[in-house]
mmCIF file of C-alpha atoms in Angstrom:
data_model
loop_
_atom_site.group_PDB
_atom_site.id
_atom_site.type_symbol
_atom_site.label_atom_id
_atom_site.label_comp_id
_atom_site.label_asym_id
_atom_site.label_seq_id
_atom_site.Cartn_x
_atom_site.Cartn_y
_atom_site.Cartn_z
ATOM 1 C CA MET A 1 -17.949 3.744 -19.897
ATOM 2 C CA LYS A 2 -15.901 1.681 -17.671
ATOM 3 C CA ALA A 3 -12.500 1.802 -15.679
ATOM 4 C CA ALA A 4 -10.435 -0.220 -13.943
ATOM 5 C CA ILE A 5 -8.264 -0.103 -11.283
ATOM 6 C CA ILE A 6 -5.205 -1.749 -10.977
ATOM 7 C CA THR A 7 -3.595 -1.783 -7.784
ATOM 8 C CA ILE A 8 -1.686 -3.364 -4.591
ATOM 9 C CA GLN A 9 -4.760 -5.145 -2.941
ATOM 10 C CA ASP A 10 -3.187 -5.320 1.247
ATOM 11 C CA ILE A 11 -6.030 -5.713 3.781
ATOM 12 C CA ASN A 12 -3.445 -4.835 6.488
ATOM 13 C CA ASN A 13 -2.766 -1.263 5.089
ATOM 14 C CA TYR A 14 -5.066 1.483 5.963
ATOM 15 C CA GLY A 15 -3.892 3.838 2.827
ATOM 16 C CA ASN A 16 -3.331 1.389 0.440
ATOM 17 C CA ARG A 17 -7.612 0.365 0.797
ATOM 18 C CA LEU A 18 -8.333 4.213 1.364
ATOM 19 C CA GLN A 19 -6.353 5.243 -2.364
ATOM 20 C CA ASN A 20 -8.394 2.452 -3.656
ATOM 21 C CA TYR A 21 -11.556 3.704 -2.829
ATOM 22 C CA ALA A 22 -10.312 6.916 -3.749
ATOM 23 C CA THR A 23 -9.359 6.284 -6.833
ATOM 24 C CA GLN A 24 -12.584 4.778 -7.412
ATOM 25 C CA TYR A 25 -14.873 7.879 -5.984
ATOM 26 C CA VAL A 26 -12.700 10.087 -8.419
ATOM 27 C CA LEU A 27 -12.977 8.278 -11.316
ATOM 28 C CA GLU A 28 -16.959 7.964 -10.304
ATOM 29 C CA LYS A 29 -17.519 11.592 -9.895
ATOM 30 C CA LYS A 30 -16.059 11.906 -13.880
ATOM 31 C CA GLY A 31 -18.808 9.424 -14.863
ATOM 32 C CA TYR A 32 -17.183 6.409 -15.355
ATOM 33 C CA LYS A 33 -18.129 2.815 -14.467
ATOM 34 C CA VAL A 34 -15.128 1.171 -11.817
ATOM 35 C CA ILE A 35 -14.088 -2.324 -11.003
ATOM 36 C CA SER A 36 -10.825 -2.504 -9.567
ATOM 37 C CA LEU A 37 -9.138 -6.252 -10.721
ATOM 38 C CA MET A 38 -8.838 -8.975 -8.189
ATOM 39 C CA ASN A 39 -5.538 -9.054 -8.712
ATOM 40 C CA SER A 40 -4.437 -10.576 -5.143
ATOM 41 C CA ASN A 41 -5.353 -13.488 -3.120
ATOM 42 C CA GLN A 42 -5.008 -10.829 0.053
ATOM 43 C CA SER A 43 -7.607 -9.479 -1.585
ATOM 44 C CA GLY A 44 -11.118 -9.255 0.921
ATOM 45 C CA ASN A 45 -13.131 -10.812 -1.019
ATOM 46 C CA VAL A 46 -10.724 -13.869 -1.163
ATOM 47 C CA TYR A 47 -11.530 -13.585 2.210
ATOM 48 C CA ILE A 48 -15.107 -12.908 2.737
ATOM 49 C CA LYS A 49 -17.478 -15.849 2.434
ATOM 50 C CA GLY A 50 -14.665 -18.249 4.635
ATOM 51 C CA LYS A 51 -14.350 -15.715 7.304
ATOM 52 C CA VAL A 52 -16.710 -12.932 7.961
ATOM 53 C CA LYS A 53 -19.486 -15.347 9.982
ATOM 54 C CA TYR A 54 -16.367 -16.771 11.793
ATOM 55 C CA LEU A 55 -14.689 -13.609 13.089
ATOM 56 C CA SER A 56 -18.718 -11.651 13.410
ATOM 57 C CA GLY A 57 -19.038 -14.624 16.075
ATOM 58 C CA LEU A 58 -15.552 -13.792 17.513
ATOM 59 C CA TYR A 59 -16.435 -9.866 17.854
ATOM 60 C CA HIS A 60 -18.985 -10.277 20.842
ATOM 61 C CA SER A 61 -16.948 -12.774 23.148
ATOM 62 C CA THR A 62 -15.437 -12.106 26.360
ATOM 63 C CA PHE A 63 -12.216 -13.663 25.046
ATOM 64 C CA PHE A 64 -10.174 -10.947 23.393
ATOM 65 C CA ALA A 65 -6.331 -12.272 23.429
ATOM 66 C CA LYS A 66 -4.043 -10.770 21.040
ATOM 67 C CA TYR A 67 -4.965 -13.110 17.919
ATOM 68 C CA ILE A 68 -8.750 -12.199 18.426
ATOM 69 C CA LYS A 69 -7.544 -8.929 17.416
ATOM 70 C CA HIS A 70 -5.614 -9.786 14.831
ATOM 71 C CA ASP A 71 -8.881 -11.742 13.660
ATOM 72 C CA MET A 72 -10.990 -8.507 14.380
ATOM 73 C CA ARG A 73 -8.554 -6.186 12.549
ATOM 74 C CA LEU A 74 -8.760 -8.316 9.558
ATOM 75 C CA TYR A 75 -12.915 -8.864 9.893
ATOM 76 C CA ASN A 76 -13.169 -4.578 9.868
ATOM 77 C CA PHE A 77 -10.905 -4.600 6.672
ATOM 78 C CA ILE A 78 -12.957 -6.918 5.320
ATOM 79 C CA LEU A 79 -15.966 -5.224 5.432
ATOM 80 C CA PHE A 80 -14.697 -2.044 4.632
ATOM 81 C CA ASP A 81 -13.806 -3.382 0.696
ATOM 82 C CA LYS A 82 -16.877 -5.570 0.505
ATOM 83 C CA LYS A 83 -19.191 -2.242 1.942
ATOM 84 C CA ASN A 84 -16.857 0.386 -0.258
ATOM 85 C CA ILE A 85 -14.383 -1.421 -3.171
ATOM 86 C CA LYS A 86 -16.480 -2.634 -6.229
ATOM 87 C CA PHE A 87 -13.873 -5.923 -7.285
ATOM 88 C CA SER A 88 -13.904 -8.386 -10.472
ATOM 89 C CA LYS A 89 -16.034 -11.350 -10.355
ATOM 90 C CA GLU A 90 -13.321 -12.528 -11.736
ATOM 91 C CA PHE A 91 -9.534 -12.768 -10.160
ATOM 92 C CA TYR A 92 -6.852 -11.780 -12.283
ATOM 93 C CA ASN A 93 -3.462 -13.774 -11.444
ATOM 94 C CA LYS A 94 -2.043 -15.688 -14.992
ATOM 95 C CA SER A 95 -0.399 -13.276 -18.173
ATOM 96 C CA LYS A 96 -3.074 -15.564 -20.323
ATOM 97 C CA GLN A 97 -6.081 -13.688 -19.087
ATOM 98 C CA TYR A 98 -4.528 -10.240 -19.353
ATOM 99 C CA LYS A 99 -5.279 -9.885 -23.090
ATOM 100 C CA ASN A 100 -9.074 -10.453 -22.721
ATOM 101 C CA LEU A 101 -9.411 -7.517 -20.474
ATOM 102 C CA ASN A 102 -8.647 -5.369 -23.371
ATOM 103 C CA LYS A 103 -12.560 -6.082 -24.748
ATOM 104 C CA LYS A 104 -14.087 -5.271 -21.256
ATOM 105 C CA TYR A 105 -12.511 -2.077 -19.917
ATOM 106 C CA ASN A 106 -12.144 1.129 -21.506
ATOM 107 C CA TYR A 107 -9.451 2.587 -19.998
ATOM 108 C CA PHE A 108 -7.232 1.051 -17.693
ATOM 109 C CA PHE A 109 -5.695 3.014 -14.120
ATOM 110 C CA VAL A 110 -2.686 1.897 -12.651
ATOM 111 C CA GLY A 111 -2.140 3.704 -9.169
ATOM 112 C CA SER A 112 -1.265 4.555 -6.874
ATOM 113 C CA ASP A 113 0.533 3.344 -3.529
ATOM 114 C CA GLN A 114 3.633 1.338 -4.759
ATOM 115 C CA VAL A 115 2.137 -0.518 -7.229
ATOM 116 C CA TRP A 116 6.054 0.368 -8.700
ATOM 117 C CA ASN A 117 7.811 -0.810 -6.233
ATOM 118 C CA SER A 118 9.648 -4.208 -7.684
ATOM 119 C CA SER A 119 9.378 -5.382 -3.420
ATOM 120 C CA PHE A 120 5.783 -5.744 -3.842
ATOM 121 C CA HIS A 121 4.966 -7.266 -7.123
ATOM 122 C CA HIS A 122 3.001 -9.537 -7.249
ATOM 123 C CA ALA A 123 1.421 -9.197 -10.594
ATOM 124 C CA LYS A 124 3.724 -8.009 -12.403
ATOM 125 C CA ARG A 125 2.579 -7.426 -16.245
ATOM 126 C CA LEU A 126 -0.557 -6.612 -14.880
ATOM 127 C CA ASP A 127 1.407 -3.749 -12.661
ATOM 128 C CA LEU A 128 3.024 -2.366 -15.833
ATOM 129 C CA LEU A 129 -0.121 -2.195 -18.388
ATOM 130 C CA GLU A 130 2.081 -4.629 -20.385
ATOM 131 C CA ASP A 131 -0.512 -6.428 -21.984
ATOM 132 C CA ILE A 132 -3.025 -3.605 -22.169
ATOM 133 C CA ASP A 133 -3.587 -1.078 -25.110
ATOM 134 C CA TYR A 134 -1.875 2.117 -25.984
ATOM 135 C CA ASP A 135 -4.389 4.113 -25.600
ATOM 136 C CA LYS A 136 -6.136 2.390 -23.111
ATOM 137 C CA SER A 137 -3.522 2.937 -20.511
ATOM 138 C CA ILE A 138 -3.319 4.982 -17.537
ATOM 139 C CA SER A 139 -0.810 5.161 -14.432
ATOM 140 C CA LEU A 140 -2.228 7.471 -11.460
ATOM 141 C CA SER A 141 0.249 8.646 -9.009
ATOM 142 C CA ALA A 142 2.141 5.272 -9.463
ATOM 143 C CA SER A 143 4.422 5.066 -6.508
ATOM 144 C CA VAL A 144 8.254 3.472 -7.130
ATOM 145 C CA GLY A 145 9.037 4.264 -3.300
ATOM 146 C CA VAL A 146 12.464 3.966 -3.205
ATOM 147 C CA SER A 147 15.666 6.228 -4.174
ATOM 148 C CA LYS A 148 17.137 3.521 -6.259
ATOM 149 C CA LEU A 149 16.519 1.723 -9.167
ATOM 150 C CA ASN A 150 17.931 -2.000 -9.584
ATOM 151 C CA ASP A 151 19.107 -3.787 -12.431
ATOM 152 C CA LYS A 152 15.952 -5.960 -12.673
ATOM 153 C CA ASP A 153 13.536 -2.339 -12.690
ATOM 154 C CA ILE A 154 15.152 -1.085 -15.373
ATOM 155 C CA LYS A 155 14.779 -3.763 -17.939
ATOM 156 C CA SER A 156 11.364 -3.845 -16.944
ATOM 157 C CA PHE A 157 10.631 -0.023 -17.004
ATOM 158 C CA GLU A 158 12.584 0.274 -19.975
ATOM 159 C CA LYS A 159 9.893 -2.247 -21.772
ATOM 160 C CA ALA A 160 6.702 -1.208 -19.850
ATOM 161 C CA LEU A 161 6.538 2.892 -19.575
ATOM 162 C CA PRO A 162 6.831 3.556 -23.343
ATOM 163 C CA ASN A 163 3.775 1.842 -23.869
ATOM 164 C CA ILE A 164 2.005 3.497 -21.420
ATOM 165 C CA LYS A 165 -0.124 6.217 -22.761
ATOM 166 C CA TYR A 166 0.147 8.858 -19.967
ATOM 167 C CA ILE A 167 1.842 8.743 -17.058
ATOM 168 C CA SER A 168 1.533 10.382 -13.586
ATOM 169 C CA VAL A 169 3.352 9.558 -10.785
ATOM 170 C CA ARG A 170 3.255 10.776 -6.670
ATOM 171 C CA GLU A 171 6.852 11.524 -5.867
ATOM 172 C CA ASP A 172 9.069 13.532 -7.963
ATOM 173 C CA LYS A 173 12.347 11.168 -7.158
ATOM 174 C CA ALA A 174 9.615 8.945 -9.251
ATOM 175 C CA LYS A 175 9.331 11.228 -12.356
ATOM 176 C CA GLU A 176 12.731 11.872 -12.017
ATOM 177 C CA LEU A 177 13.798 7.733 -11.990
ATOM 178 C CA LEU A 178 11.277 7.127 -14.485
ATOM 179 C CA GLN A 179 11.254 9.807 -17.001
ATOM 180 C CA PRO A 180 14.163 8.101 -19.099
ATOM 181 C CA PHE A 181 12.170 5.235 -20.426
ATOM 182 C CA THR A 182 9.364 7.398 -22.022
ATOM 183 C CA LYS A 183 9.046 10.078 -24.575
ATOM 184 C CA SER A 184 5.959 11.130 -22.912
ATOM 185 C CA LYS A 185 6.131 14.235 -20.055
ATOM 186 C CA ILE A 186 5.070 12.447 -16.445
ATOM 187 C CA GLU A 187 3.460 14.134 -14.462
ATOM 188 C CA VAL A 188 3.682 14.653 -10.539
ATOM 189 C CA LEU A 189 0.192 13.976 -8.578
ATOM 190 C CA ILE A 190 -1.233 14.242 -5.384
ATOM 191 C CA ASP A 191 -2.572 10.739 -3.734
ATOM 192 C CA PRO A 192 -6.104 9.895 -5.034
ATOM 193 C CA THR A 193 -6.370 10.611 -1.003
ATOM 194 C CA MET A 194 -6.519 13.905 -1.191
ATOM 195 C CA MET A 195 -8.987 14.679 -3.960
ATOM 196 C CA LEU A 196 -11.473 13.892 -0.898
ATOM 197 C CA THR A 197 -12.008 16.992 1.440
ATOM 198 C CA ALA A 198 -12.335 16.163 4.571
ATOM 199 C CA ASN A 199 -16.877 15.944 4.836
ATOM 200 C CA GLU A 200 -16.591 13.103 2.431
ATOM 201 C CA TRP A 201 -13.849 11.548 3.993
ATOM 202 C CA GLU A 202 -16.013 12.220 7.227
ATOM 203 C CA LYS A 203 -18.622 9.888 5.693
ATOM 204 C CA LEU A 204 -16.709 6.897 5.796
ATOM 205 C CA GLU A 205 -15.504 7.309 9.468
ATOM 206 C CA ILE A 206 -16.779 4.841 12.114
ATOM 207 C CA ARG A 207 -16.625 5.365 15.631
ATOM 208 C CA PRO A 208 -14.875 2.511 17.086
ATOM 209 C CA ASN A 209 -16.569 0.808 19.926
ATOM 210 C CA PHE A 210 -13.783 0.466 21.949
ATOM 211 C CA PHE A 211 -13.675 4.350 21.988
ATOM 212 C CA THR A 212 -13.660 5.622 25.387
ATOM 213 C CA TYR A 213 -11.229 8.809 24.648
ATOM 214 C CA LYS A 214 -10.768 12.379 24.883
ATOM 215 C CA ASN A 215 -7.461 13.587 24.332
ATOM 216 C CA TYR A 216 -4.909 11.256 23.014
ATOM 217 C CA VAL A 217 -2.603 10.575 20.751
ATOM 218 C CA VAL A 218 -2.210 8.555 17.456
ATOM 219 C CA VAL A 219 0.615 6.149 17.077
ATOM 220 C CA TYR A 220 1.297 4.047 13.535
ATOM 221 C CA CYS A 221 4.727 2.985 12.795
ATOM 222 C CA LEU A 222 5.058 0.576 10.146
ATOM 223 C CA GLY A 223 8.692 0.715 10.731
ATOM 224 C CA ASN A 224 10.881 -0.764 14.514
ATOM 225 C CA MET A 225 10.489 1.929 17.299
ATOM 226 C CA SER A 226 13.205 2.575 19.113
ATOM 227 C CA VAL A 227 13.486 4.192 23.256
ATOM 228 C CA GLU A 228 14.389 6.910 22.361
ATOM 229 C CA ARG A 229 11.173 7.519 19.889
ATOM 230 C CA THR A 230 8.643 6.377 22.042
ATOM 231 C CA ALA A 231 10.551 8.285 25.013
ATOM 232 C CA PHE A 232 9.750 10.930 23.488
ATOM 233 C CA ILE A 233 5.831 9.950 22.859
ATOM 234 C CA ASN A 234 4.981 9.686 26.016
ATOM 235 C CA ARG A 235 6.442 12.493 26.927
ATOM 236 C CA ILE A 236 4.036 13.849 25.052
ATOM 237 C CA ALA A 237 1.619 12.449 26.522
ATOM 238 C CA LYS A 238 1.947 12.910 29.736
ATOM 239 C CA GLU A 239 2.986 17.030 29.641
ATOM 240 C CA ASN A 240 -0.517 17.154 28.096
ATOM 241 C CA ASN A 241 -2.439 14.266 29.446
ATOM 242 C CA TYR A 242 -2.662 12.474 26.738
ATOM 243 C CA GLU A 243 -3.822 9.122 26.427
ATOM 244 C CA ILE A 244 -1.896 6.984 24.151
ATOM 245 C CA ILE A 245 -3.668 4.760 20.916
ATOM 246 C CA ASP A 246 -1.438 2.603 19.414
ATOM 247 C CA LEU A 247 -2.127 1.026 15.997
ATOM 248 C CA MET A 248 0.568 -1.535 15.444
ATOM 249 C CA ASN A 249 0.576 -3.325 18.702
ATOM 250 C CA SER A 250 -1.429 -5.438 19.061
ATOM 251 C CA SER A 251 -2.335 -5.552 22.987
ATOM 252 C CA ASP A 252 -3.888 -2.511 22.092
ATOM 253 C CA ILE A 253 -7.249 -2.751 21.795
ATOM 254 C CA ALA A 254 -7.056 -0.114 18.829
ATOM 255 C CA TYR A 255 -5.404 -2.549 16.800
ATOM 256 C CA THR A 256 -8.610 -3.702 15.789
ATOM 257 C CA SER A 257 -9.170 -1.033 14.061
ATOM 258 C CA GLY A 258 -10.234 -0.827 9.397
ATOM 259 C CA PRO A 259 -9.747 1.648 7.472
ATOM 260 C CA SER A 260 -12.653 3.387 8.544
ATOM 261 C CA GLU A 261 -11.927 3.163 12.040
ATOM 262 C CA PHE A 262 -8.511 5.111 11.039
ATOM 263 C CA LEU A 263 -10.315 7.470 9.495
ATOM 264 C CA TYR A 264 -12.447 8.774 12.374
ATOM 265 C CA LEU A 265 -9.242 8.196 15.157
ATOM 266 C CA ILE A 266 -6.982 10.475 13.068
ATOM 267 C CA HIS A 267 -9.567 12.889 12.541
ATOM 268 C CA HIS A 268 -9.656 13.256 16.676
ATOM 269 C CA ALA A 269 -6.396 13.250 17.525
ATOM 270 C CA LYS A 270 -4.759 15.913 19.439
ATOM 271 C CA LEU A 271 -1.793 14.859 17.654
ATOM 272 C CA VAL A 272 -0.422 12.218 15.356
ATOM 273 C CA CYS A 273 2.900 10.425 15.436
ATOM 274 C CA THR A 274 4.016 7.985 12.126
ATOM 275 C CA ASP A 275 6.398 7.381 9.794
ATOM 276 C CA SER A 276 3.750 6.558 7.633
ATOM 277 C CA PHE A 277 2.824 8.430 3.986
ATOM 278 C CA HIS A 278 -1.071 8.513 4.574
ATOM 279 C CA ALA A 279 -1.073 9.313 8.580
ATOM 280 C CA CYS A 280 0.295 12.202 6.927
ATOM 281 C CA VAL A 281 -1.822 12.917 4.185
ATOM 282 C CA PHE A 282 -4.891 12.397 6.600
ATOM 283 C CA SER A 283 -3.724 14.486 9.054
ATOM 284 C CA ILE A 284 -3.425 17.958 6.574
ATOM 285 C CA LEU A 285 -6.971 16.507 5.554
ATOM 286 C CA PHE A 286 -8.940 16.356 9.462
ATOM 287 C CA ASP A 287 -6.521 19.424 10.183
ATOM 288 C CA THR A 288 -4.937 17.332 12.405
ATOM 289 C CA GLN A 289 -1.189 18.156 14.153
ATOM 290 C CA PHE A 290 1.858 14.993 13.398
ATOM 291 C CA TYR A 291 4.936 15.058 13.361
ATOM 292 C CA VAL A 292 6.701 12.144 10.685
ATOM 293 C CA PHE A 293 9.475 9.676 11.139
ATOM 294 C CA GLU A 294 12.082 8.547 9.263
ATOM 295 C CA ARG A 295 11.447 4.472 9.097
ATOM 296 C CA GLU A 296 13.190 2.505 10.907
ATOM 297 C CA ASP A 297 13.901 -0.895 9.205
ATOM 298 C CA LYS A 298 15.498 -2.567 7.109
ATOM 299 C CA LEU A 299 14.173 -2.359 4.131
ATOM 300 C CA GLU A 300 14.741 0.117 1.046
ATOM 301 C CA SER A 301 14.119 3.858 2.320
ATOM 302 C CA MET A 302 10.831 4.506 0.793
ATOM 303 C CA ASN A 303 10.901 8.671 2.478
ATOM 304 C CA SER A 304 10.837 9.943 -0.807
ATOM 305 C CA ARG A 305 7.052 9.679 -0.530
ATOM 306 C CA ILE A 306 6.910 11.558 2.712
ATOM 307 C CA GLU A 307 9.856 14.057 1.245
ATOM 308 C CA THR A 308 7.513 14.802 -2.051
ATOM 309 C CA LEU A 309 4.304 15.616 0.377
ATOM 310 C CA LEU A 310 6.089 17.569 3.106
ATOM 311 C CA ASN A 311 8.247 19.339 0.257
ATOM 312 C CA LYS A 312 5.232 19.835 -1.390
ATOM 313 C CA PHE A 313 2.697 21.507 1.247
ATOM 314 C CA ALA A 314 5.677 23.673 2.493
ATOM 315 C CA LEU A 315 5.382 21.471 5.816
ATOM 316 C CA ASN A 316 8.442 20.530 6.477
ATOM 317 C CA GLU A 317 8.551 21.593 10.416
ATOM 318 C CA HIS A 318 6.519 18.740 10.790
ATOM 319 C CA ARG A 319 9.399 16.383 10.236
ATOM 320 C CA LYS A 320 10.436 15.272 13.499
ATOM 321 C CA LYS A 321 14.384 14.428 13.385
ATOM 322 C CA ASP A 322 15.546 14.426 17.352
ATOM 323 C CA TYR A 323 13.399 13.928 20.444
ATOM 324 C CA ILE A 324 13.963 16.965 22.310
ATOM 325 C CA GLU A 325 11.396 20.009 21.525
ATOM 326 C CA TYR A 326 7.564 19.754 19.878
ATOM 327 C CA SER A 327 4.715 21.358 19.764
ATOM 328 C CA ILE A 328 0.712 21.481 19.739
ATOM 329 C CA ASN A 329 0.023 24.112 17.370
ATOM 330 C CA HIS A 330 -0.094 23.847 13.673
ATOM 331 C CA ASP A 331 -1.607 26.559 10.976
ATOM 332 C CA TYR A 332 -1.877 24.591 7.117
ATOM 333 C CA THR A 333 -3.791 27.787 5.786
ATOM 334 C CA ASN A 334 -1.066 28.129 3.450
ATOM 335 C CA ALA A 335 -1.199 23.860 2.553
ATOM 336 C CA TYR A 336 -5.346 23.587 2.088
ATOM 337 C CA LYS A 337 -4.273 26.694 -0.723
ATOM 338 C CA ILE A 338 -1.822 25.257 -2.402
ATOM 339 C CA LEU A 339 -3.711 21.521 -2.040
ATOM 340 C CA GLU A 340 -6.429 23.472 -4.195
ATOM 341 C CA ASN A 341 -4.384 24.136 -6.921
ATOM 342 C CA GLU A 342 -2.451 20.342 -6.600
ATOM 343 C CA ARG A 343 -6.979 19.414 -6.967
ATOM 344 C CA LYS A 344 -7.055 21.048 -10.759
ATOM 345 C CA LYS A 345 -3.408 19.635 -11.411
ATOM 346 C CA PHE A 346 -4.903 16.569 -10.930
ATOM 347 C CA ASN A 347 -8.565 16.871 -12.632
ATOM 348 C CA LEU A 348 -6.671 18.382 -15.313
ATOM 349 C CA PHE A 349 -4.668 15.225 -15.653
ATOM 350 C CA LEU A 350 -7.715 13.067 -15.875
ATOM 351 C CA ASP A 351 -9.066 15.398 -18.275
ATOM 352 C CA ASN A 352 -6.588 14.949 -20.807
ATOM 353 C CA CYS A 353 -6.663 11.094 -20.362
ATOM 354 C CA PHE A 354 -10.558 11.244 -21.142
ATOM 355 C CA GLY A 355 -10.735 13.613 -23.712
ATOM 356 C CA ASP A 356 -14.287 14.294 -24.944
ATOM 357 C CA GLU A 357 -15.048 10.798 -24.296
ATOM 358 C CA LYS A 358 -18.057 11.033 -21.105
#
């Protein structure tokens, strides 16, 4: 039996690549042959032939300016994809190709990540499974990522959702927004990355070549960094004798980190400061203290993902709204009990999708 994954393929986003791997891993454990459909020119396989040889030479260069750090980051993302993600040989980016897919796969999983956020649409008909047979169509922890839908989104979901047999989303808000468009019960499930244990993720870790730190804070903020926020992080580091690793600062050698290096850095950090959903997820899985900030940018608020995560696992104390007090201590005992039940719920959803087929 063959299953196809339809998701965003962004070779500059840790969470995106790791959720793709997690979905593949979970489905393979169920006994299925799994392929991620190539549907974006950002996929690592598109770059692999022309870039790896060039970037491999740069890796040992003494000239390590900012643009080389960017290329090395790209190189590490590409290598992660090449090593860990099974992609289709064919590139799917035209509507006329989609109908032929029904003959090739038994199931189609769209998700997770923000596949239904219209700001990120790259192959919309494919994202919404519009050309896929009803009995083969499944959304797995799909994310809308926004707190309201525009008129265009509403029309798209009104048309597409009734033709998806099994629907699960990642946020409570997504269920609220989408349930009116389908008679099927929409389930709210954890992100696939949370289906893997810390030990399973640890097998993918790579200790960065540049790593010389003992005690450090990981900063991973995709939005803007205010002066107040930066000062708060600097104060924590100074008072606890921590070094700072900023994964979004192109002047920091850590900027070269790929997904496997990201896992290592989160795992061994004393503290993670972030506005990223997946940085929160991996902090929880690796039992690492974290603070999550609201994202500071002009985009539509995407905080519903983090709200659902913190509410579900009773970790709202990790949301940082002021820059005064902090703690370096934490206790995820209760969160891990909740996680065990959420994993059972996730598996039950998949078993229901597959029925008696093996």
